Structure formats: structure tokens, C-alpha cells
Amino acid sequence: MTPLPVAAFERETPEVARYLIGCLLISRVGGIATGGPIVETEAYGKDDPASHAYRGLTRRNATMFGPPGHAYVYRSYGVHWCLNAVTGPIGTGEAVLIRAIEPVFGIETMIARRGRDRLRDLCSGPGKLCSALGIDGGLDGVPLSSDLLTIYPHADNGSGVVSSVRIGISAARDRLWRFTARGSPYVSRTPSREVPVSVR
DNA sequence: AGGATGATTCTCT
DNA sequence: GAGAATCATCCTT
């Protein structure tokens, strides 16, 4: 199975966020495969006051300005790790936050890492999925085609994807830059207002 | 050096 | 749905 090519991360960031729904995210941290299909993403794109990159390059967000197709891993609220896929050409600070996956591979390992045994509690949030997959700051900047962290394409990509407003931000609340797999019980929160997404 | 601020999670109501 | 926990990062003195 071939990982997503870098070209897949070079389109407009919201388009990448939509496209990633259904793609397979696999971690092999610790030599154990964990992961599953992506069911929730958010775009942090151009001229976006909600983005870490909005006020320019800093030490934390430097990876966002690097090459597309790499992982941007940052610490949230001092305790959680969050995983992004860097998008756009070098020099632009854009990324897609991977917010939730459907837990499929390495369930026992993910249960142990999370300290929770209900399937829906394993990967239903950006901090949760990093915990379940063993992702931490040491993976910041690694290619998403690497042995440690890989995103694979999925045949059914595109169907059943809906958009809604992003979660946990205070700026640019009107942008429909959150994407979820319609009806998935593994998202962080059920979207209040779902808007259909056109598939090209 | 100090203060404000979260791209969150968990628990309780 | 609301509130607490918790601390690295960033910006302002």
C-alpha cells in the first residue's frame, strides 16, 4: 500500500481537509501499528485569524511554514499533543488538524495508552488520538509517508463528507472548515449544523 | 520576569 | 452545557 503523495497536501487547505476524511492514519510508534480511518479534520488556512500561523512564524509553529506532507505536532493546554498535516508550499503557514479517527488497528494498545476501554473514547479528539497513537512532540516535522507515521489513501474518499464550523476557536467562527464523516460515532462532537460538501 | 491565553479533556449536571 | 485542571508558549514590561 502506497502512502498519500506529497501532491495531495499541495492543494487549498480546506480541500485537503475534506480529502483526508476516509484516509487511513497509521502510527507505528513503539513498533506497534495503531490507527484507523480519519473521520474529523479542520483546516487552518490562508488569512485565518484562528490559525497558529496568523501572526507569523514562531518557534512553536515553525513546522507549519515548512514543506507540505509533514506532521506538525504541538502541545495544547500544556498537556495534550495535537497532530496536523502541513499543507501548501514552503513559506506558507497552513495545516490540517486531524481531530478524530475511527479506532481500528491496535485497539488493545490504544486502550492501554488511553486508560479508557470504550471504543468511542479512544480517538474522538485531537489530544485523545495522539495519546492513543503514541504521538508526541518528537514526531513534529516527520513526513506523513514515514515508517513512524503514515497516511494512506482510501477508495471511498469523498462520499458522505459534511462541513461545519470549527471547534474551540474564538475567531473566524463562520468558516465551514471542519469536516466530518457523516454519521460517524467516532467524531469529537456531533456537528450542530451540517453543510453538504461538493465532491469533485 | 510576569501575565494572559489557549486548535483540550474530563467530570458533573 | 458548564467549569476546573494545567502549563508551554508568546507578548508585553
PDB file of C-alpha atoms (C1' of nucleotides) in Angstrom:
ATOM      1  CA  MET A   1       0.000   0.000   0.000  1.00  0.00           C
ATOM      2  CA  THR A   2       1.347   3.390  -1.060  1.00  0.00           C
ATOM      3  CA  PRO A   3       1.182   6.454   1.203  1.00  0.00           C
ATOM      4  CA  LEU A   4      -0.530   9.642   0.052  1.00  0.00           C
ATOM      5  CA  PRO A   5       1.816  11.533  -2.295  1.00  0.00           C
ATOM      6  CA  VAL A   6       3.020  14.988  -1.289  1.00  0.00           C
ATOM      7  CA  ALA A   7       0.898  16.436  -4.108  1.00  0.00           C
ATOM      8  CA  ALA A   8      -2.203  15.559  -2.091  1.00  0.00           C
ATOM      9  CA  PHE A   9      -1.142  18.153   0.503  1.00  0.00           C
ATOM     10  CA  GLU A  10      -0.393  20.903  -2.015  1.00  0.00           C
ATOM     11  CA  ARG A  11      -3.969  21.875  -2.800  1.00  0.00           C
ATOM     12  CA  GLU A  12      -6.011  24.513  -0.977  1.00  0.00           C
ATOM     13  CA  THR A  13      -6.032  23.682   2.733  1.00  0.00           C
ATOM     14  CA  PRO A  14      -9.830  23.249   3.155  1.00  0.00           C
ATOM     15  CA  GLU A  15      -9.778  20.954   0.133  1.00  0.00           C
ATOM     16  CA  VAL A  16      -7.018  18.870   1.735  1.00  0.00           C
ATOM     17  CA  ALA A  17      -9.010  18.744   4.973  1.00  0.00           C
ATOM     18  CA  ARG A  18     -12.029  17.424   3.087  1.00  0.00           C
ATOM     19  CA  TYR A  19      -9.949  14.941   1.150  1.00  0.00           C
ATOM     20  CA  LEU A  20      -8.316  13.478   4.259  1.00  0.00           C
ATOM     21  CA  ILE A  21     -11.672  12.243   5.588  1.00  0.00           C
ATOM     22  CA  GLY A  22     -11.669   8.499   4.988  1.00  0.00           C
ATOM     23  CA  CYS A  23      -7.928   8.270   4.512  1.00  0.00           C
ATOM     24  CA  LEU A  24      -6.110   5.845   6.772  1.00  0.00           C
ATOM     25  CA  LEU A  25      -3.820   7.163   9.525  1.00  0.00           C
ATOM     26  CA  ILE A  26      -1.375   4.601  10.884  1.00  0.00           C
ATOM     27  CA  SER A  27       1.198   5.078  13.647  1.00  0.00           C
ATOM     28  CA  ARG A  28       3.959   2.562  14.230  1.00  0.00           C
ATOM     29  CA  VAL A  29       5.359   4.213  17.337  1.00  0.00           C
ATOM     30  CA  GLY A  30       6.917   1.563  19.562  1.00  0.00           C
ATOM     31  CA  GLY A  31       6.797  -0.928  16.727  1.00  0.00           C
ATOM     32  CA  ILE A  32       3.059  -1.433  17.154  1.00  0.00           C
ATOM     33  CA  ALA A  33       0.588  -0.439  14.441  1.00  0.00           C
ATOM     34  CA  THR A  34      -2.278   1.699  15.723  1.00  0.00           C
ATOM     35  CA  GLY A  35      -4.773   3.833  13.841  1.00  0.00           C
ATOM     36  CA  GLY A  36      -7.752   3.822  11.503  1.00  0.00           C
ATOM     37  CA  PRO A  37      -9.694   5.964   9.040  1.00  0.00           C
ATOM     38  CA  ILE A  38      -9.766   9.708   9.627  1.00  0.00           C
ATOM     39  CA  VAL A  39     -13.302  10.869  10.474  1.00  0.00           C
ATOM     40  CA  GLU A  40     -12.760  14.510  11.502  1.00  0.00           C
ATOM     41  CA  THR A  41     -10.426  17.306  10.361  1.00  0.00           C
ATOM     42  CA  GLU A  42     -10.190  21.089  10.482  1.00  0.00           C
ATOM     43  CA  ALA A  43      -8.496  23.429   8.024  1.00  0.00           C
ATOM     44  CA  TYR A  44      -6.253  26.242   9.274  1.00  0.00           C
ATOM     45  CA  GLY A  45      -5.633  28.121   6.087  1.00  0.00           C
ATOM     46  CA  LYS A  46      -4.912  31.456   4.433  1.00  0.00           C
ATOM     47  CA  ASP A  47      -5.624  34.728   6.267  1.00  0.00           C
ATOM     48  CA  ASP A  48      -7.050  32.734   9.135  1.00  0.00           C
ATOM     49  CA  PRO A  49      -7.189  34.564  12.489  1.00  0.00           C
ATOM     50  CA  ALA A  50      -7.838  31.229  14.212  1.00  0.00           C
ATOM     51  CA  SER A  51      -4.581  29.742  12.939  1.00  0.00           C
ATOM     52  CA  HIS A  52      -1.372  29.474  14.938  1.00  0.00           C
ATOM     53  CA  ALA A  53       0.374  30.912  11.896  1.00  0.00           C
ATOM     54  CA  TYR A  54      -1.771  34.050  11.660  1.00  0.00           C
ATOM     55  CA  ARG A  55       0.696  36.287  13.493  1.00  0.00           C
ATOM     56  CA  GLY A  56       3.742  34.930  11.733  1.00  0.00           C
ATOM     57  CA  LEU A  57       6.439  32.379  12.326  1.00  0.00           C
ATOM     58  CA  THR A  58       7.352  31.445  15.911  1.00  0.00           C
ATOM     59  CA  ARG A  59       9.316  28.579  17.401  1.00  0.00           C
ATOM     60  CA  ARG A  60       6.184  26.562  18.060  1.00  0.00           C
ATOM     61  CA  ASN A  61       4.556  26.906  14.639  1.00  0.00           C
ATOM     62  CA  ALA A  62       7.726  26.760  12.521  1.00  0.00           C
ATOM     63  CA  THR A  63       6.809  23.372  11.072  1.00  0.00           C
ATOM     64  CA  MET A  64       3.620  24.866   9.616  1.00  0.00           C
ATOM     65  CA  PHE A  65       5.796  27.027   7.362  1.00  0.00           C
ATOM     66  CA  GLY A  66       7.833  24.052   6.193  1.00  0.00           C
ATOM     67  CA  PRO A  67       7.194  21.599   3.361  1.00  0.00           C
ATOM     68  CA  PRO A  68       3.719  20.045   2.875  1.00  0.00           C
ATOM     69  CA  GLY A  69       3.014  16.444   3.771  1.00  0.00           C
ATOM     70  CA  HIS A  70       4.810  16.627   7.114  1.00  0.00           C
ATOM     71  CA  ALA A  71       3.462  16.353  10.657  1.00  0.00           C
ATOM     72  CA  TYR A  72       3.037  19.497  12.755  1.00  0.00           C
ATOM     73  CA  VAL A  73       2.696  18.348  16.358  1.00  0.00           C
ATOM     74  CA  TYR A  74       2.064  20.917  19.061  1.00  0.00           C
ATOM     75  CA  ARG A  75       1.178  20.903  22.735  1.00  0.00           C
ATOM     76  CA  SER A  76      -2.271  22.098  23.695  1.00  0.00           C
ATOM     77  CA  TYR A  77      -3.203  23.376  27.131  1.00  0.00           C
ATOM     78  CA  GLY A  78       0.195  22.312  28.378  1.00  0.00           C
ATOM     79  CA  VAL A  79      -0.761  18.649  28.479  1.00  0.00           C
ATOM     80  CA  HIS A  80      -2.182  17.328  25.220  1.00  0.00           C
ATOM     81  CA  TRP A  81      -0.490  16.752  21.886  1.00  0.00           C
ATOM     82  CA  CYS A  82      -2.272  17.589  18.622  1.00  0.00           C
ATOM     83  CA  LEU A  83      -1.390  16.307  15.132  1.00  0.00           C
ATOM     84  CA  ASN A  84      -1.625  18.347  11.929  1.00  0.00           C
ATOM     85  CA  ALA A  85      -0.778  17.680   8.292  1.00  0.00           C
ATOM     86  CA  VAL A  86       1.182  20.606   6.839  1.00  0.00           C
ATOM     87  CA  THR A  87      -0.300  21.933   3.585  1.00  0.00           C
ATOM     88  CA  GLY A  88       0.610  24.490   0.934  1.00  0.00           C
ATOM     89  CA  PRO A  89       4.037  25.414  -0.426  1.00  0.00           C
ATOM     90  CA  ILE A  90       7.067  26.114   1.773  1.00  0.00           C
ATOM     91  CA  GLY A  91       6.810  29.530   3.396  1.00  0.00           C
ATOM     92  CA  THR A  92       3.057  29.476   3.911  1.00  0.00           C
ATOM     93  CA  GLY A  93       1.851  28.577   7.388  1.00  0.00           C
ATOM     94  CA  GLU A  94      -1.104  26.302   6.746  1.00  0.00           C
ATOM     95  CA  ALA A  95      -2.155  22.894   8.060  1.00  0.00           C
ATOM     96  CA  VAL A  96      -4.995  20.474   8.653  1.00  0.00           C
ATOM     97  CA  LEU A  97      -5.723  19.487  12.245  1.00  0.00           C
ATOM     98  CA  ILE A  98      -6.575  15.787  12.464  1.00  0.00           C
ATOM     99  CA  ARG A  99      -9.242  15.733  15.149  1.00  0.00           C
ATOM    100  CA  ALA A 100     -10.557  12.167  15.207  1.00  0.00           C
ATOM    101  CA  ILE A 101     -10.155   8.719  13.691  1.00  0.00           C
ATOM    102  CA  GLU A 102     -12.177   5.549  13.885  1.00  0.00           C
ATOM    103  CA  PRO A 103     -10.145   3.156  16.064  1.00  0.00           C
ATOM    104  CA  VAL A 104      -9.484   0.006  14.028  1.00  0.00           C
ATOM    105  CA  PHE A 105      -5.872  -1.148  14.354  1.00  0.00           C
ATOM    106  CA  GLY A 106      -4.084  -1.871  17.637  1.00  0.00           C
ATOM    107  CA  ILE A 107      -7.169  -1.494  19.784  1.00  0.00           C
ATOM    108  CA  GLU A 108      -5.578  -3.134  22.837  1.00  0.00           C
ATOM    109  CA  THR A 109      -2.555  -0.830  22.665  1.00  0.00           C
ATOM    110  CA  MET A 110      -4.755   2.224  22.310  1.00  0.00           C
ATOM    111  CA  ILE A 111      -6.887   1.167  25.279  1.00  0.00           C
ATOM    112  CA  ALA A 112      -3.753   0.763  27.373  1.00  0.00           C
ATOM    113  CA  ARG A 113      -2.340   4.144  26.322  1.00  0.00           C
ATOM    114  CA  ARG A 114      -5.622   5.942  26.898  1.00  0.00           C
ATOM    115  CA  GLY A 115      -6.694   4.248  30.100  1.00  0.00           C
ATOM    116  CA  ARG A 116     -10.213   4.030  28.648  1.00  0.00           C
ATOM    117  CA  ASP A 117     -11.810   0.953  27.159  1.00  0.00           C
ATOM    118  CA  ARG A 118     -14.849   2.345  25.349  1.00  0.00           C
ATOM    119  CA  LEU A 119     -14.151   2.450  21.620  1.00  0.00           C
ATOM    120  CA  ARG A 120     -15.699   5.875  21.221  1.00  0.00           C
ATOM    121  CA  ASP A 121     -13.392   7.338  23.867  1.00  0.00           C
ATOM    122  CA  LEU A 122     -10.131   6.229  22.250  1.00  0.00           C
ATOM    123  CA  CYS A 123      -9.581   8.640  19.344  1.00  0.00           C
ATOM    124  CA  SER A 124     -12.517  11.102  19.412  1.00  0.00           C
ATOM    125  CA  GLY A 125     -10.488  14.297  19.756  1.00  0.00           C
ATOM    126  CA  PRO A 126      -7.086  15.666  18.698  1.00  0.00           C
ATOM    127  CA  GLY A 127      -5.459  15.065  22.088  1.00  0.00           C
ATOM    128  CA  LYS A 128      -7.054  11.674  22.500  1.00  0.00           C
ATOM    129  CA  LEU A 129      -5.908  10.317  19.161  1.00  0.00           C
ATOM    130  CA  CYS A 130      -2.330  11.445  19.768  1.00  0.00           C
ATOM    131  CA  SER A 131      -2.391   9.701  23.114  1.00  0.00           C
ATOM    132  CA  ALA A 132      -3.859   6.529  21.600  1.00  0.00           C
ATOM    133  CA  LEU A 133      -1.346   6.502  18.743  1.00  0.00           C
ATOM    134  CA  GLY A 134       1.676   7.368  20.897  1.00  0.00           C
ATOM    135  CA  ILE A 135       2.235  10.650  19.069  1.00  0.00           C
ATOM    136  CA  ASP A 136       4.199  13.359  20.853  1.00  0.00           C
ATOM    137  CA  GLY A 137       6.431  16.331  20.100  1.00  0.00           C
ATOM    138  CA  GLY A 138       9.203  14.018  18.947  1.00  0.00           C
ATOM    139  CA  LEU A 139       7.211  13.441  15.765  1.00  0.00           C
ATOM    140  CA  ASP A 140       6.993  17.127  14.880  1.00  0.00           C
ATOM    141  CA  GLY A 141       8.302  17.551  11.352  1.00  0.00           C
ATOM    142  CA  VAL A 142       8.354  13.899  10.289  1.00  0.00           C
ATOM    143  CA  PRO A 143       6.957  13.133   6.813  1.00  0.00           C
ATOM    144  CA  LEU A 144       3.474  11.654   6.758  1.00  0.00           C
ATOM    145  CA  SER A 145       4.863   8.996   4.452  1.00  0.00           C
ATOM    146  CA  SER A 146       7.383   7.804   7.051  1.00  0.00           C
ATOM    147  CA  ASP A 147       7.524   4.432   8.764  1.00  0.00           C
ATOM    148  CA  LEU A 148       6.515   6.000  12.071  1.00  0.00           C
ATOM    149  CA  LEU A 149       3.511   7.945  10.801  1.00  0.00           C
ATOM    150  CA  THR A 150       1.712   7.263   7.544  1.00  0.00           C
ATOM    151  CA  ILE A 151      -1.451   8.439   5.798  1.00  0.00           C
ATOM    152  CA  TYR A 152      -2.837   6.140   3.093  1.00  0.00           C
ATOM    153  CA  PRO A 153      -5.496   6.984   0.507  1.00  0.00           C
ATOM    154  CA  HIS A 154      -8.913   5.396   0.729  1.00  0.00           C
ATOM    155  CA  ALA A 155     -11.182   4.244  -2.048  1.00  0.00           C
ATOM    156  CA  ASP A 156     -14.385   5.714  -0.636  1.00  0.00           C
ATOM    157  CA  ASN A 157     -12.834   9.111  -0.067  1.00  0.00           C
ATOM    158  CA  GLY A 158     -15.237  11.966  -0.604  1.00  0.00           C
ATOM    159  CA  SER A 159     -18.632  10.390  -0.150  1.00  0.00           C
ATOM    160  CA  GLY A 160     -20.546  11.265   2.968  1.00  0.00           C
ATOM    161  CA  VAL A 161     -18.344  14.166   3.999  1.00  0.00           C
ATOM    162  CA  VAL A 162     -20.028  17.174   5.606  1.00  0.00           C
ATOM    163  CA  SER A 163     -18.689  20.527   6.768  1.00  0.00           C
ATOM    164  CA  SER A 164     -19.462  22.615   9.835  1.00  0.00           C
ATOM    165  CA  VAL A 165     -17.896  25.336  11.968  1.00  0.00           C
ATOM    166  CA  ARG A 166     -14.636  24.699  13.775  1.00  0.00           C
ATOM    167  CA  ILE A 167     -14.465  23.790  17.448  1.00  0.00           C
ATOM    168  CA  GLY A 168     -12.677  25.523  20.292  1.00  0.00           C
ATOM    169  CA  ILE A 169     -11.769  28.735  18.488  1.00  0.00           C
ATOM    170  CA  SER A 170     -12.916  32.293  19.106  1.00  0.00           C
ATOM    171  CA  ALA A 171     -12.032  33.894  15.745  1.00  0.00           C
ATOM    172  CA  ALA A 172     -13.408  33.228  12.250  1.00  0.00           C
ATOM    173  CA  ARG A 173     -16.238  31.183  13.662  1.00  0.00           C
ATOM    174  CA  ASP A 174     -18.233  31.483  10.455  1.00  0.00           C
ATOM    175  CA  ARG A 175     -15.883  29.462   8.271  1.00  0.00           C
ATOM    176  CA  LEU A 176     -17.119  25.964   7.486  1.00  0.00           C
ATOM    177  CA  TRP A 177     -13.666  24.477   7.764  1.00  0.00           C
ATOM    178  CA  ARG A 178     -14.449  21.481   9.931  1.00  0.00           C
ATOM    179  CA  PHE A 179     -15.026  18.256   8.017  1.00  0.00           C
ATOM    180  CA  THR A 180     -16.554  15.056   9.375  1.00  0.00           C
ATOM    181  CA  ALA A 181     -17.632  11.663   8.098  1.00  0.00           C
ATOM    182  CA  ARG A 182     -21.409  11.957   8.165  1.00  0.00           C
ATOM    183  CA  GLY A 183     -22.969   9.918  10.939  1.00  0.00           C
ATOM    184  CA  SER A 184     -19.693   8.645  12.392  1.00  0.00           C
ATOM    185  CA  PRO A 185     -19.938   7.924  16.132  1.00  0.00           C
ATOM    186  CA  TYR A 186     -16.190   8.489  16.451  1.00  0.00           C
ATOM    187  CA  VAL A 187     -16.105  12.274  15.963  1.00  0.00           C
ATOM    188  CA  SER A 188     -15.227  14.538  18.903  1.00  0.00           C
ATOM    189  CA  ARG A 189     -18.636  16.201  18.904  1.00  0.00           C
ATOM    190  CA  THR A 190     -21.629  15.749  16.629  1.00  0.00           C
ATOM    191  CA  PRO A 191     -21.850  18.808  14.344  1.00  0.00           C
ATOM    192  CA  SER A 192     -24.812  21.016  15.173  1.00  0.00           C
ATOM    193  CA  ARG A 193     -25.344  22.302  11.642  1.00  0.00           C
ATOM    194  CA  GLU A 194     -24.016  20.079   8.882  1.00  0.00           C
ATOM    195  CA  VAL A 195     -23.495  21.581   5.447  1.00  0.00           C
ATOM    196  CA  PRO A 196     -23.097  19.261   2.441  1.00  0.00           C
ATOM    197  CA  VAL A 197     -19.729  19.286   0.702  1.00  0.00           C
ATOM    198  CA  SER A 198     -19.449  19.096  -3.042  1.00  0.00           C
ATOM    199  CA  VAL A 199     -17.172  16.313  -4.218  1.00  0.00           C
ATOM    200  CA  ARG A 200     -15.080  16.820  -7.275  1.00  0.00           C
TER     201      ARG A 200
ATOM    202  C1'  DA B   1      10.183  38.492  34.869  1.00  0.00           C
ATOM    203  C1'  DG B   2       5.186  38.352  34.686  1.00  0.00           C
ATOM    204  C1'  DG B   3       0.677  37.785  32.884  1.00  0.00           C
ATOM    205  C1'  DA B   4      -2.654  36.254  29.529  1.00  0.00           C
ATOM    206  C1'  DT B   5      -4.043  32.657  26.617  1.00  0.00           C
ATOM    207  C1'  DG B   6      -5.473  28.582  24.683  1.00  0.00           C
ATOM    208  C1'  DA B   7      -6.860  24.227  17.533  1.00  0.00           C
ATOM    209  C1'  DT B   8      -8.418  20.103  25.133  1.00  0.00           C
ATOM    210  C1'  DT B   9     -10.178  16.665  28.202  1.00  0.00           C
ATOM    211  C1'  DC B  10     -12.770  15.055  31.900  1.00  0.00           C
ATOM    212  C1'  DT B  11     -16.464  15.122  35.204  1.00  0.00           C
ATOM    213  C1'  DC B  12     -20.711  16.509  36.792  1.00  0.00           C
ATOM    214  C1'  DT B  13     -25.492  18.428  35.999  1.00  0.00           C
TER     215       DT B  13
ATOM    216  C1'  DG C   1     -23.804  22.642  28.612  1.00  0.00           C
ATOM    217  C1'  DA C   2     -20.596  24.379  32.062  1.00  0.00           C
ATOM    218  C1'  DG C   3     -16.463  24.599  34.863  1.00  0.00           C
ATOM    219  C1'  DA C   4     -11.874  23.105  36.518  1.00  0.00           C
ATOM    220  C1'  DA C   5      -7.335  21.421  35.665  1.00  0.00           C
ATOM    221  C1'  DT C   6      -2.807  22.752  33.998  1.00  0.00           C
ATOM    222  C1'  DC C   7       1.473  24.622  31.744  1.00  0.00           C
ATOM    223  C1'  DA C   8       4.188  25.706  27.461  1.00  0.00           C
ATOM    224  C1'  DT C   9       4.266  29.499  24.552  1.00  0.00           C
ATOM    225  C1'  DC C  10       4.109  34.193  23.355  1.00  0.00           C
ATOM    226  C1'  DC C  11       3.924  39.060  24.109  1.00  0.00           C
ATOM    227  C1'  DT C  12       4.485  42.952  26.996  1.00  0.00           C
ATOM    228  C1'  DT C  13       7.106  45.301  30.899  1.00  0.00           C
TER     229       DT C  13
END
